[in-house]
mmCIF file of C-alpha atoms in Angstrom:
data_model
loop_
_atom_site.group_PDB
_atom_site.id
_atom_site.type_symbol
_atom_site.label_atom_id
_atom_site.label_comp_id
_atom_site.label_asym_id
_atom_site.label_seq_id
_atom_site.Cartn_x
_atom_site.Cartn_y
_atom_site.Cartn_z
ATOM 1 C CA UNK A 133 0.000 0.000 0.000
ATOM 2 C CA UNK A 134 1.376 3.347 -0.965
ATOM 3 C CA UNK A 135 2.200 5.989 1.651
ATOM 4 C CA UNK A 136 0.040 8.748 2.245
ATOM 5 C CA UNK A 137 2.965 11.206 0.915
ATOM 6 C CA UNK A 138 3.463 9.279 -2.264
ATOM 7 C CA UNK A 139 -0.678 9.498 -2.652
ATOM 8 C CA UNK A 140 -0.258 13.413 -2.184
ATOM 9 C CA UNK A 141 2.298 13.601 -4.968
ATOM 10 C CA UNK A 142 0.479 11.745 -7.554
ATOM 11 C CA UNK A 143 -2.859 13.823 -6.701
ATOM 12 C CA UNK A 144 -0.385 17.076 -7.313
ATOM 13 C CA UNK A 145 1.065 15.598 -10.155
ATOM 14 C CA UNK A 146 -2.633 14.967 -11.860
ATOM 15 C CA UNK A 147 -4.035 18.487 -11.246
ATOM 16 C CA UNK A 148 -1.731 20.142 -13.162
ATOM 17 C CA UNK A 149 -2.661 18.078 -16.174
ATOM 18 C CA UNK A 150 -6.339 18.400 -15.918
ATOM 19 C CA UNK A 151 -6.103 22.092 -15.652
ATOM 20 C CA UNK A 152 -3.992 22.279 -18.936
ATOM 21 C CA UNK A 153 -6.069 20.169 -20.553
ATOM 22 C CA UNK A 154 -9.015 22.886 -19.781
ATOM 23 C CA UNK A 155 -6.535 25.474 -20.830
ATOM 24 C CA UNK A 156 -5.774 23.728 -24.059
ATOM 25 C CA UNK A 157 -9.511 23.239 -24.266
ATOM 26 C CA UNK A 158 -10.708 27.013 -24.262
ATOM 27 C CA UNK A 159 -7.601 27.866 -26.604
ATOM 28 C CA UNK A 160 -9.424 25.463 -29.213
ATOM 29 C CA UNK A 161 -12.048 26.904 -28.910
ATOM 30 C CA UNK A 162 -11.019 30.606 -29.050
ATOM 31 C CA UNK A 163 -9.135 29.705 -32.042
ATOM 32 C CA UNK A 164 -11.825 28.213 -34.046
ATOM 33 C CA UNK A 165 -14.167 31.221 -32.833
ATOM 34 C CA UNK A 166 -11.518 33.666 -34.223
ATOM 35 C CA UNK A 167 -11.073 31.088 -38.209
ATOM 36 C CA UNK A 168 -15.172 31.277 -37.971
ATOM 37 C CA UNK A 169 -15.259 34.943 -36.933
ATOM 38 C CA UNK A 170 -12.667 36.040 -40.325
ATOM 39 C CA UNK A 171 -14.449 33.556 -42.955
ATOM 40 C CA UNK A 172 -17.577 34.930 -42.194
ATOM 41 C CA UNK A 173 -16.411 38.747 -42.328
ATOM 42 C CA UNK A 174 -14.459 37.870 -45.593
ATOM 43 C CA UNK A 175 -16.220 38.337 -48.691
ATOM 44 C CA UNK A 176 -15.025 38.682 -52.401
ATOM 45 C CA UNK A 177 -14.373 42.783 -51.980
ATOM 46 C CA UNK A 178 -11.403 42.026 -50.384
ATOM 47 C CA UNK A 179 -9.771 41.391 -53.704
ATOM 48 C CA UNK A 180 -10.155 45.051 -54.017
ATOM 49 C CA UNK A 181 -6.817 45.160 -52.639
ATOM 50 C CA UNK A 182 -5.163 42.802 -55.445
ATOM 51 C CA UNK A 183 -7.140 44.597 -57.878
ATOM 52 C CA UNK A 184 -5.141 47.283 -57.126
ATOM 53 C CA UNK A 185 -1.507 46.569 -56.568
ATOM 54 C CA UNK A 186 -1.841 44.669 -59.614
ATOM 55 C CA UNK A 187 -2.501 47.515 -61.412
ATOM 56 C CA UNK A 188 0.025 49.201 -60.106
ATOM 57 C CA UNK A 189 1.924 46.508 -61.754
ATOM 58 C CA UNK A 190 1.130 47.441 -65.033
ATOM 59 C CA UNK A 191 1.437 51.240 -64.586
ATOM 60 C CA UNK A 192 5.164 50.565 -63.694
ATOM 61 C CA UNK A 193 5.928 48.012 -66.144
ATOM 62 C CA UNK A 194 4.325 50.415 -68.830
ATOM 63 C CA UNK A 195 6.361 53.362 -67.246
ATOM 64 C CA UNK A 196 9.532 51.537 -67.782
ATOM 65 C CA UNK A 197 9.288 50.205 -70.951
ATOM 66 C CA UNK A 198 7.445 53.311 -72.536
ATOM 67 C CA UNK A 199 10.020 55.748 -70.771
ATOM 68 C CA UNK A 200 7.186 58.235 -70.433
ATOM 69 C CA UNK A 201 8.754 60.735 -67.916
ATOM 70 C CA UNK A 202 12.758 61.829 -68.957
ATOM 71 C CA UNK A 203 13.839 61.862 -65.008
ATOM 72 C CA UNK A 204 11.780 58.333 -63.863
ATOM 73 C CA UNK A 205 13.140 55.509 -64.759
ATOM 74 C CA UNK A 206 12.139 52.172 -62.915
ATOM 75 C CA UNK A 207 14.866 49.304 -62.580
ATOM 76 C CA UNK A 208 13.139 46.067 -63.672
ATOM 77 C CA UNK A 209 14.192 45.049 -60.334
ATOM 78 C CA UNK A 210 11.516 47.380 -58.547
ATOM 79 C CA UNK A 211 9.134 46.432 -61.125
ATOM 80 C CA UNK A 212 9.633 43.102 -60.694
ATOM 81 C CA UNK A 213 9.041 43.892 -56.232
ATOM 82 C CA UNK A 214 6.102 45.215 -56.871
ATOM 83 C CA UNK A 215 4.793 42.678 -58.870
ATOM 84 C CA UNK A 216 5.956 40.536 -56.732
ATOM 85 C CA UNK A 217 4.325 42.276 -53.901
ATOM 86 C CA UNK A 218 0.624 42.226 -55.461
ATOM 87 C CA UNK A 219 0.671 38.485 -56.889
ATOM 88 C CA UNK A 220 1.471 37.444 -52.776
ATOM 89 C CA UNK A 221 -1.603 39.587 -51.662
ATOM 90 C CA UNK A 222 -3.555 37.701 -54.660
ATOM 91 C CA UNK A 223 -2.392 34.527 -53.011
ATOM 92 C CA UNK A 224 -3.370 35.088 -49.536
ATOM 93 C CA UNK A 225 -6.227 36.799 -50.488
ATOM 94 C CA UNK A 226 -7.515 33.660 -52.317
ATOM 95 C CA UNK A 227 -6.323 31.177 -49.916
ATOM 96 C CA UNK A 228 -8.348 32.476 -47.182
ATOM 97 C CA UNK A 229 -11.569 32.477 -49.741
ATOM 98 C CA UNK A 230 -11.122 29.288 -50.666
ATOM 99 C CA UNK A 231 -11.054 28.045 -47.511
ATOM 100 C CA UNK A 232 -14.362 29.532 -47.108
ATOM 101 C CA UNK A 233 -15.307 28.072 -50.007
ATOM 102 C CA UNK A 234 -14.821 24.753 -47.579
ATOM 103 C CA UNK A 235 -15.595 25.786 -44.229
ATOM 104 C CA UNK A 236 -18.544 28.560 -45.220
ATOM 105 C CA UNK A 237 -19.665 27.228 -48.496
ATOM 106 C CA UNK A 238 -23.596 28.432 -48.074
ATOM 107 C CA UNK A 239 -21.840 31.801 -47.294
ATOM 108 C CA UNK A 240 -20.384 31.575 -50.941
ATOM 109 C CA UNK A 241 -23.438 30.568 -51.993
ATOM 110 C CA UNK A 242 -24.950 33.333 -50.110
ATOM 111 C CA UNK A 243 -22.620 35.872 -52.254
ATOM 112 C CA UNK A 244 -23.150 34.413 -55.090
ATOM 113 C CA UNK A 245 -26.587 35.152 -54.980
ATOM 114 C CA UNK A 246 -26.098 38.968 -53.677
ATOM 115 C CA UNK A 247 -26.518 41.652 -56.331
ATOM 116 C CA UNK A 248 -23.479 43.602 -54.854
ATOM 117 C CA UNK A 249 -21.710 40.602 -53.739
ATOM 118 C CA UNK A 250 -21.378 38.676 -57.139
ATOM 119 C CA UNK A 251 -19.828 41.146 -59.476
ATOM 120 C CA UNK A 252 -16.775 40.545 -56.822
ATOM 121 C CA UNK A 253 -16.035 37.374 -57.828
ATOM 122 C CA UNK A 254 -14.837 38.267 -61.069
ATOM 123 C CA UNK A 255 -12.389 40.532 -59.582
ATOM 124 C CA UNK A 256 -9.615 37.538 -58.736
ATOM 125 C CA UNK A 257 -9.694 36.805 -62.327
ATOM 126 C CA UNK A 258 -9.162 40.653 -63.344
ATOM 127 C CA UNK A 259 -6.273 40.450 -61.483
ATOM 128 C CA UNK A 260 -4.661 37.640 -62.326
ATOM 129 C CA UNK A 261 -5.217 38.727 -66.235
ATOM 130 C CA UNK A 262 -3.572 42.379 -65.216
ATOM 131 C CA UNK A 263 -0.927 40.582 -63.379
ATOM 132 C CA UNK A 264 -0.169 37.778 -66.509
ATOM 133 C CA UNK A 265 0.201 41.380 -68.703
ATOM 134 C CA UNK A 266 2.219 42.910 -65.948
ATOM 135 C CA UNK A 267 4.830 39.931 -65.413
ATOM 136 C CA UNK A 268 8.335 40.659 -65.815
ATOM 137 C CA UNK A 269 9.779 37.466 -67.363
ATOM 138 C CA UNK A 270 6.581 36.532 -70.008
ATOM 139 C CA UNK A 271 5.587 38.475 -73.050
ATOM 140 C CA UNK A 272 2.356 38.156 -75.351
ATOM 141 C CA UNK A 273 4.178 36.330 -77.886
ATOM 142 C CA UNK A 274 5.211 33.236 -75.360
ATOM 143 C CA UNK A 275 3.230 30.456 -74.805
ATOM 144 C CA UNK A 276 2.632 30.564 -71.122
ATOM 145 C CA UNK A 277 1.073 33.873 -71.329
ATOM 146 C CA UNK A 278 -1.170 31.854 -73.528
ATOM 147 C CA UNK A 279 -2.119 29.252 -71.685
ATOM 148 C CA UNK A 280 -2.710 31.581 -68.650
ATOM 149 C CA UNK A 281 -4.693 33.872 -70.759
ATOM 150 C CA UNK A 282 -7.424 31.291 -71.190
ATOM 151 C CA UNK A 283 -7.184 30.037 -67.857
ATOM 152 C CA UNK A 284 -7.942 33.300 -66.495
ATOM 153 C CA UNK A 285 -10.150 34.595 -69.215
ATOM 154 C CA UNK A 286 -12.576 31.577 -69.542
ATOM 155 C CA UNK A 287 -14.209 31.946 -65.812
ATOM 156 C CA UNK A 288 -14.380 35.514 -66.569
ATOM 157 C CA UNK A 289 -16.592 34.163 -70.240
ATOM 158 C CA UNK A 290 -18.445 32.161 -67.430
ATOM 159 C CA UNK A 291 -19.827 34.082 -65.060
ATOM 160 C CA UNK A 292 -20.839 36.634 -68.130
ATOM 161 C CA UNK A 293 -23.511 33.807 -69.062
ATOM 162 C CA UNK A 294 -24.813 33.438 -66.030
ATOM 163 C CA UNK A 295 -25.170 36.909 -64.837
ATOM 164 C CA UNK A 296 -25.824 38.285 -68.169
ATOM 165 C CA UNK A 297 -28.677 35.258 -68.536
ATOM 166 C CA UNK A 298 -30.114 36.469 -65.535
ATOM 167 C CA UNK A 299 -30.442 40.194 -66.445
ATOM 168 C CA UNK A 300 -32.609 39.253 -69.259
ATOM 169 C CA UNK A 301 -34.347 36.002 -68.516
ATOM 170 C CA UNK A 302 -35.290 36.499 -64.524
ATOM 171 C CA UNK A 303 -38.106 38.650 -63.287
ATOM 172 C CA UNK A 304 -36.377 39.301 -60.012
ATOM 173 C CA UNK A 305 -32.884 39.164 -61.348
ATOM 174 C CA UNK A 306 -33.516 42.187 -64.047
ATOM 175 C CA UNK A 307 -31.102 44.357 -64.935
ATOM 176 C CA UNK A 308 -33.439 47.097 -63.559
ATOM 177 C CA UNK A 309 -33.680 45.496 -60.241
ATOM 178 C CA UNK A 310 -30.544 44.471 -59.560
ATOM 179 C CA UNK A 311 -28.079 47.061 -61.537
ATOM 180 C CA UNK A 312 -25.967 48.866 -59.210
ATOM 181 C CA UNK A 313 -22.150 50.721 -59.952
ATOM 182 C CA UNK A 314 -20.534 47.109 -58.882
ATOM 183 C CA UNK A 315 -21.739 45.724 -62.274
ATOM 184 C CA UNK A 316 -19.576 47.365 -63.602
ATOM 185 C CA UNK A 317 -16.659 44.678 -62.590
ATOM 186 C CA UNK A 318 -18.107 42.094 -65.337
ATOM 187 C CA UNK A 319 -17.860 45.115 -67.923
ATOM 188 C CA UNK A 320 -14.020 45.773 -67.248
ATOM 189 C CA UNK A 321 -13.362 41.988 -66.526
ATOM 190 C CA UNK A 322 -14.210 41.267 -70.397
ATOM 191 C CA UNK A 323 -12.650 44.656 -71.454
ATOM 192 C CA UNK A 324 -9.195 43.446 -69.547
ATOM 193 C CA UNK A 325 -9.452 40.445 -71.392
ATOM 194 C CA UNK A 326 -9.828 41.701 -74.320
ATOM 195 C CA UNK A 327 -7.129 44.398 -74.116
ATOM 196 C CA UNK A 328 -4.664 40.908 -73.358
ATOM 197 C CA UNK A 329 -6.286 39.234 -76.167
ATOM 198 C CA UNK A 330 -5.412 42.445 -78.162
ATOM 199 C CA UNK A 331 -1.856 42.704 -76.691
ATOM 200 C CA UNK A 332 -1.319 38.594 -78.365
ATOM 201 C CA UNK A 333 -2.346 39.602 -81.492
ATOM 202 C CA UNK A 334 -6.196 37.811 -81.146
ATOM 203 C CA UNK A 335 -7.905 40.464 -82.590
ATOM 204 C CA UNK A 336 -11.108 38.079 -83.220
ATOM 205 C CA UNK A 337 -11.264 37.167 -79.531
ATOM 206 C CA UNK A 338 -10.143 40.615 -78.556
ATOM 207 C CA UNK A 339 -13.109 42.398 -80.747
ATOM 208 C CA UNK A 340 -15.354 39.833 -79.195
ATOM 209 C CA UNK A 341 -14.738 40.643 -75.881
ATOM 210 C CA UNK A 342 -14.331 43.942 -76.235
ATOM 211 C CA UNK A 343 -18.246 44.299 -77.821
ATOM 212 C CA UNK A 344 -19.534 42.246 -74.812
ATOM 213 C CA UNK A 345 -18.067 44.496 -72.402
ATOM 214 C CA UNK A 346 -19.444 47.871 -73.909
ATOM 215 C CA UNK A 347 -22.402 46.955 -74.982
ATOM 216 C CA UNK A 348 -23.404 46.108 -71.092
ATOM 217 C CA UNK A 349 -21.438 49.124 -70.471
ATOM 218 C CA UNK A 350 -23.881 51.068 -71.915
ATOM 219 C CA UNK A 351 -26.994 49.218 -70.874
ATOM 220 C CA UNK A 352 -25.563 49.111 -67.318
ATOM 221 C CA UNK A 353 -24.690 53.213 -68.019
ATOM 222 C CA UNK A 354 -28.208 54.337 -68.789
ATOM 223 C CA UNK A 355 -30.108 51.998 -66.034
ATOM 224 C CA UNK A 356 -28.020 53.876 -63.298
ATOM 225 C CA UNK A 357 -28.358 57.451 -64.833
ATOM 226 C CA UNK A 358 -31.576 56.954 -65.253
ATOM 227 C CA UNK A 359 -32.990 56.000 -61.718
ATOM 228 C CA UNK A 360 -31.921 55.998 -57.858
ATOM 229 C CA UNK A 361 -32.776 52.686 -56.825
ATOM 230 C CA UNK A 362 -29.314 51.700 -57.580
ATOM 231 C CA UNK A 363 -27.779 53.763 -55.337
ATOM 232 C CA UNK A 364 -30.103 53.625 -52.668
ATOM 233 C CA UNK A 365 -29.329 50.135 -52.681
ATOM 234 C CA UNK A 366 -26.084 50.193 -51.956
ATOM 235 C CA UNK A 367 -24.959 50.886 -48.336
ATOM 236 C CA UNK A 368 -23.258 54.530 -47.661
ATOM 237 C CA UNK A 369 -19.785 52.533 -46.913
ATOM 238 C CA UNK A 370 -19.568 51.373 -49.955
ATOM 239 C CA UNK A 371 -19.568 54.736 -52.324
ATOM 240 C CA UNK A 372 -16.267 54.653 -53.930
ATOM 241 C CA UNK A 373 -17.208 51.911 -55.871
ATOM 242 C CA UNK A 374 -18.823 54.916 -57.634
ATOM 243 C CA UNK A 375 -15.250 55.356 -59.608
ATOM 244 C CA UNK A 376 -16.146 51.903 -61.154
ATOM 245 C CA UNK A 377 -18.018 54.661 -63.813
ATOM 246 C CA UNK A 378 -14.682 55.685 -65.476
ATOM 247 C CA UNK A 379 -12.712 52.628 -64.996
ATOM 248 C CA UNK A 380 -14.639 50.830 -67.562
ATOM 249 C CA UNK A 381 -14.655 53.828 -70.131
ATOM 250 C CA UNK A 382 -10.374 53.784 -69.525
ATOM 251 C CA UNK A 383 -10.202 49.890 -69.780
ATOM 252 C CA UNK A 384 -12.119 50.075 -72.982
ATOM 253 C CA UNK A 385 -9.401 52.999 -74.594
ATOM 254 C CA UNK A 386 -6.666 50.348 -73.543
ATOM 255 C CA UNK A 387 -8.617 47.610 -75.520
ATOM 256 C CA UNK A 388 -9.231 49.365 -78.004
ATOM 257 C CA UNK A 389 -5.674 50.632 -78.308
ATOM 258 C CA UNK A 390 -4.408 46.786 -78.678
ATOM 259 C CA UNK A 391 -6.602 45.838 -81.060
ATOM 260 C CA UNK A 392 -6.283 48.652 -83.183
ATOM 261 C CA UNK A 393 -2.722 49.201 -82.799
ATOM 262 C CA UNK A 394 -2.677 52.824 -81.878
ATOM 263 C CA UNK A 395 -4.284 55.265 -79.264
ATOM 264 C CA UNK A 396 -6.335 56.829 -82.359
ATOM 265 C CA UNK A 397 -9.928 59.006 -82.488
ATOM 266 C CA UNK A 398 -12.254 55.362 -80.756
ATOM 267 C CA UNK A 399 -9.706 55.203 -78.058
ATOM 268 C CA UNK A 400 -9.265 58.816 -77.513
ATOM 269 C CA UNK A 401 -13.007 59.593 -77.158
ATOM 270 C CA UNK A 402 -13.215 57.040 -74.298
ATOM 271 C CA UNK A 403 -10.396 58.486 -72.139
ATOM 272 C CA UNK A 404 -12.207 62.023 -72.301
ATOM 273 C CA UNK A 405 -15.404 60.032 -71.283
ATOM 274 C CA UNK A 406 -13.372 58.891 -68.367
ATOM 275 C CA UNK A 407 -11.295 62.372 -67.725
ATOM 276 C CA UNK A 408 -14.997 63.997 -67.668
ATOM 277 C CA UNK A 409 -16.786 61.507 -65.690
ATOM 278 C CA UNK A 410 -13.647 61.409 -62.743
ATOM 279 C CA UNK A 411 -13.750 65.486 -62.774
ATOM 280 C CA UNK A 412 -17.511 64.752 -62.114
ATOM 281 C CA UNK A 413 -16.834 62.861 -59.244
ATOM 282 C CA UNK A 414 -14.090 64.740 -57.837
ATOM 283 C CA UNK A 415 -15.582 68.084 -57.351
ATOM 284 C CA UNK A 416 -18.654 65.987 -55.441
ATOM 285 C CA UNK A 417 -16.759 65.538 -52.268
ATOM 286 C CA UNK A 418 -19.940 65.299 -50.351
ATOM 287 C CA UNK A 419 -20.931 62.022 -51.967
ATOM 288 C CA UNK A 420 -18.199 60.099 -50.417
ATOM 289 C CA UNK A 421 -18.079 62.232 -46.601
ATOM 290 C CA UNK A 422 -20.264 59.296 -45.253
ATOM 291 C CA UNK A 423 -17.965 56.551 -46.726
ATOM 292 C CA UNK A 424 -14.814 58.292 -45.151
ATOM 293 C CA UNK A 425 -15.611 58.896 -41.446
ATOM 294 C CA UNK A 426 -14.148 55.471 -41.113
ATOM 295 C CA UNK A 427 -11.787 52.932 -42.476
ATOM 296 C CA UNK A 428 -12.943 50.091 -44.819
ATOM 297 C CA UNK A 429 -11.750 47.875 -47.364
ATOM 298 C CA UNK A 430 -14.172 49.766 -49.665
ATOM 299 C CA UNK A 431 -11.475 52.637 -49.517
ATOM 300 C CA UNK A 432 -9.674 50.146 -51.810
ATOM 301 C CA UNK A 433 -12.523 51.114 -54.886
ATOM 302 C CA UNK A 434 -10.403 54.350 -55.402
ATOM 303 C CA UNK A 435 -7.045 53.113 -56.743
ATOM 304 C CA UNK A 436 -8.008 50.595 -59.360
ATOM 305 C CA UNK A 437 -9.738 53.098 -61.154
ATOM 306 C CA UNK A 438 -7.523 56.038 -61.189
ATOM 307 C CA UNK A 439 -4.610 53.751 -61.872
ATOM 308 C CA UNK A 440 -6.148 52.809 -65.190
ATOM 309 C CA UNK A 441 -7.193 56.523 -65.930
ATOM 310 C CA UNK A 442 -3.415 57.050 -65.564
ATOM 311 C CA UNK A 443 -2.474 54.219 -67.620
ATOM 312 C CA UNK A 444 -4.981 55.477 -70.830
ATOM 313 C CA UNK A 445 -3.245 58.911 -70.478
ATOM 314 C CA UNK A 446 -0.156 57.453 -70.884
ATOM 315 C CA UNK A 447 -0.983 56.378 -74.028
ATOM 316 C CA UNK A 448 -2.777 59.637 -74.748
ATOM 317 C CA UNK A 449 0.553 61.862 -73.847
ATOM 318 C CA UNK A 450 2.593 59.116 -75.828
ATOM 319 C CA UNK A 451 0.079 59.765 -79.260
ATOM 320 C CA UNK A 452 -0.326 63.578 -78.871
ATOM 321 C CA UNK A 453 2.996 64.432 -77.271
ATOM 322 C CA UNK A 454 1.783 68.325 -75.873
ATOM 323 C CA UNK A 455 2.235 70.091 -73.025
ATOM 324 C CA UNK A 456 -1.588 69.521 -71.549
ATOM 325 C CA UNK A 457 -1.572 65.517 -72.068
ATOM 326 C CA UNK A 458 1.927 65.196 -70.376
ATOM 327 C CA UNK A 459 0.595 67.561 -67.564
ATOM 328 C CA UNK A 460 -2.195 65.467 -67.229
ATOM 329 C CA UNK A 461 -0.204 62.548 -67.501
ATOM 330 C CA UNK A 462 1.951 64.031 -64.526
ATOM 331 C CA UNK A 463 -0.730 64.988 -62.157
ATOM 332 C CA UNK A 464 -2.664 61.224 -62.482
ATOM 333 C CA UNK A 465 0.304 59.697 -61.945
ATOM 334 C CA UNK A 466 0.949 61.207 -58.926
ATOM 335 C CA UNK A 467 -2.527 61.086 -57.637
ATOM 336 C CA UNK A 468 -2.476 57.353 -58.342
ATOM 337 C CA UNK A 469 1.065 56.915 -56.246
ATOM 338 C CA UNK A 470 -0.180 58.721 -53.602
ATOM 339 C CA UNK A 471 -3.771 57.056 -53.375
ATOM 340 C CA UNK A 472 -2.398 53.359 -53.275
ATOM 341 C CA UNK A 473 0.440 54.331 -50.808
ATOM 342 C CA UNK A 474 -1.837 56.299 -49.038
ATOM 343 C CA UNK A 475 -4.422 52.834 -48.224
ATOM 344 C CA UNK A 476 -1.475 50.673 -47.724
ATOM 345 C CA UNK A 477 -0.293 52.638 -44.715
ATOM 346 C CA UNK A 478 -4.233 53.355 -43.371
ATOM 347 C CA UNK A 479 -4.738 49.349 -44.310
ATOM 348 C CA UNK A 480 -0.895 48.671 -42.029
ATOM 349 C CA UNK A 481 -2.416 51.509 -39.330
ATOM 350 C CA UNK A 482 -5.583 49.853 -39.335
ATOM 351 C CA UNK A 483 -5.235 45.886 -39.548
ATOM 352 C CA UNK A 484 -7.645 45.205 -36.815
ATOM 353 C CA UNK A 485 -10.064 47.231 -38.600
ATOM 354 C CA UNK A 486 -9.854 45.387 -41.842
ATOM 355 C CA UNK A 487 -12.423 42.843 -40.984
ATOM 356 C CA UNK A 488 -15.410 44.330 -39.045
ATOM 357 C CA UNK A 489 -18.421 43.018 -37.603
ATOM 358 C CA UNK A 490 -20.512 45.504 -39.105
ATOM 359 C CA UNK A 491 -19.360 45.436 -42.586
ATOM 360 C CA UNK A 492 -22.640 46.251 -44.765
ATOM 361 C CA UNK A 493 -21.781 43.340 -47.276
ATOM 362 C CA UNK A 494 -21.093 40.505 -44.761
ATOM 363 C CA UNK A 495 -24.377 41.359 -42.746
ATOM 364 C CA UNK A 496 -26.299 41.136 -46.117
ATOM 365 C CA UNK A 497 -24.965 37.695 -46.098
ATOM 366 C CA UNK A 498 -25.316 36.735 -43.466
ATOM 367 C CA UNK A 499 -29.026 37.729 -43.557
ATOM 368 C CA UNK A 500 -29.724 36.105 -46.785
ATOM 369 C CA UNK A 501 -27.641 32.456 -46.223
ATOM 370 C CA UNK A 502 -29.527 29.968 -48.464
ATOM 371 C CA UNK A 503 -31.532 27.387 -46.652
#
């Protein structure tokens, strides 16, 4: 029989255990409270932010190459960094989708089925086409940049039918009920397609494209000038989509550019479409004071746009070569550096903001999860 001592010790020696076990218990379960917590505040808009960096990808790669300003000249080696820089966020942007895609999957579903929330998910495939014309090491006449192409294009050609389909076929999936700015990502999703299709030398596929894109363009245009219901629709947090309006129009000069093989009189009417309809927005400060009294990854819906207003006057400055394009040229280009540096340090000062429980998108889906 064991001594009362020994008895002591082994009772000592137990409770130790059981009490990390409990500890190691509640740390579980904190942990998968916190994975639950950021899949279901995660939606599709945050490939905003690769959206963006990968168009800065493109300005710099067309900045070196087309040695647009005498006294900036950008090594390959920082064009290759920052390249670098926005195919990692792509990465963990998508890895943390797809596993909601496993974990959440009636969430997805959930998005899929949201007016705003859908036009989102073409957005990882707009930036994987920006960053396959932005890479460093792979040019439109190679093979890979093939094969990507269509691997990136072909979803995009995808989710066209079925949302497309649905504007014309579904009583409560109308165009008219459902338009908001964020349609406007399927519009510039073919148009960036077709401006790489354009850049290979597929001028059949790029012309395709390209007359899928505007032609929605311009339904999509005169639904949303033409009523409110739109933009009542769409929560006050998420207004800067609003610059979605002259992305499109500066994608489309781009396209246009490729397949014709010049920035001529087509292309050069859509960038003053854009210039016009970004000075419109501009001078309206008061339609985007609600949307800025706090951080949000909506703040991301600036850059994207602007960067490819400064990329079509590039190619504007290039074809006219005057002192009010290059001016222009200057001042975009600036605007754009300072806008995307700008929300990387707010998105660095404000990390813990980045996923919020009251983001207007994830409620939404929350309140609409399929049964």
């Amino acid at each position: 029989m064991a001594s009362p001592e020994i008895q002591l010790a082994a009772g000592n020696a137990t409770a130790p255990s059981k009490a990390d076990a409990k500890r190691r218990r509640r740390r579980s379960v904190s942990m998968n409270l916190s994975l639950t917590s950021v899949l279901t505040n995660f939606h599709a808009g945050y490939f905003r932010i690769s959206l963006s960096l990968a168009g800065q990808a493109l300005l710099w790669k067309t900045i070196a190459r087309r040695r647009v300003i005498p006294t900036l000249h950008p090594s390959s080696e920082v064009v290759a960094v920052i390249w670098s820089v926005a195919v990692l966020s792509l990465l963990l942007l998508s890895s943390v989708y797809l596993l909601k895609c496993v974990l959440c999957f009636r969430m997805v579903k959930s998005e899929f089925l949201h007016e705003v929330g859908v036009n989102y998910l073409f957005v990882p495939w707009i930036s994987c086409l920006l960053l396959l014309q932005s890479a460093p090491f792979w040019g439109p006449e190679t093979t890979p940049y093939l094969v990507f192409w269509w691997v990136f294009a072909v979803p995009v050609i995808v989710l066209d039918v079925k949302i497309y389909g649905q504007w014309f076929t579904k009583g409560k999936r109308f165009l008219t009920a459902v338009a908001n700015p964020t349609s406007q990502m399927s519009v510039i999703g073919n148009l960036v397609g077709a401006y790489g299709a354009g850049e290979m030398g597929w001028k059949e596929s790029a012309v395709c494209l390209f007359a899928l894109g505007m032609v929605h363009y311009l339904v999509l245009f005169v639904t949303l000038s033409q009523r409110l219901s739109g933009s009542e629709r769409l929560p006050a947090m998420l207004r800067p989509v609003f610059f979605l309006f002259f992305a499109a129009p500066s994608i489309a000069s781009l396209a246009w550019q490729s397949i014709s093989g010049g920035f001529r009189t087509p292309s050069k009417m859509l960038f003053f479409l854009s210039l016009f309809i970004f000075t419109s927005l501009v001078i309206r400060p008061a339609l985007f004071k609600r949307s800025m009294k706090r951080f949000n990854v909506a703040w991301w819906a600036y850059s994207f746009p602007v960067t490819v207003l400064t990329l079509a006057s590039i190619e504007y400055a290039q074809e006219v070569d005057q002192v009010v394009p290059r001016c222009v040229m200057i001042i975009l280009l600036a605007l754009s550096v300072i806008v995307v540096v700008s929300l990387a340090a707010f998105t660095l000062l404000n990390s813990k903001m980045l996923l919020p429980d009251n983001d207007p998108i994830a409620s939404l889906l929350l309140n609409r999860l399929p049964t």
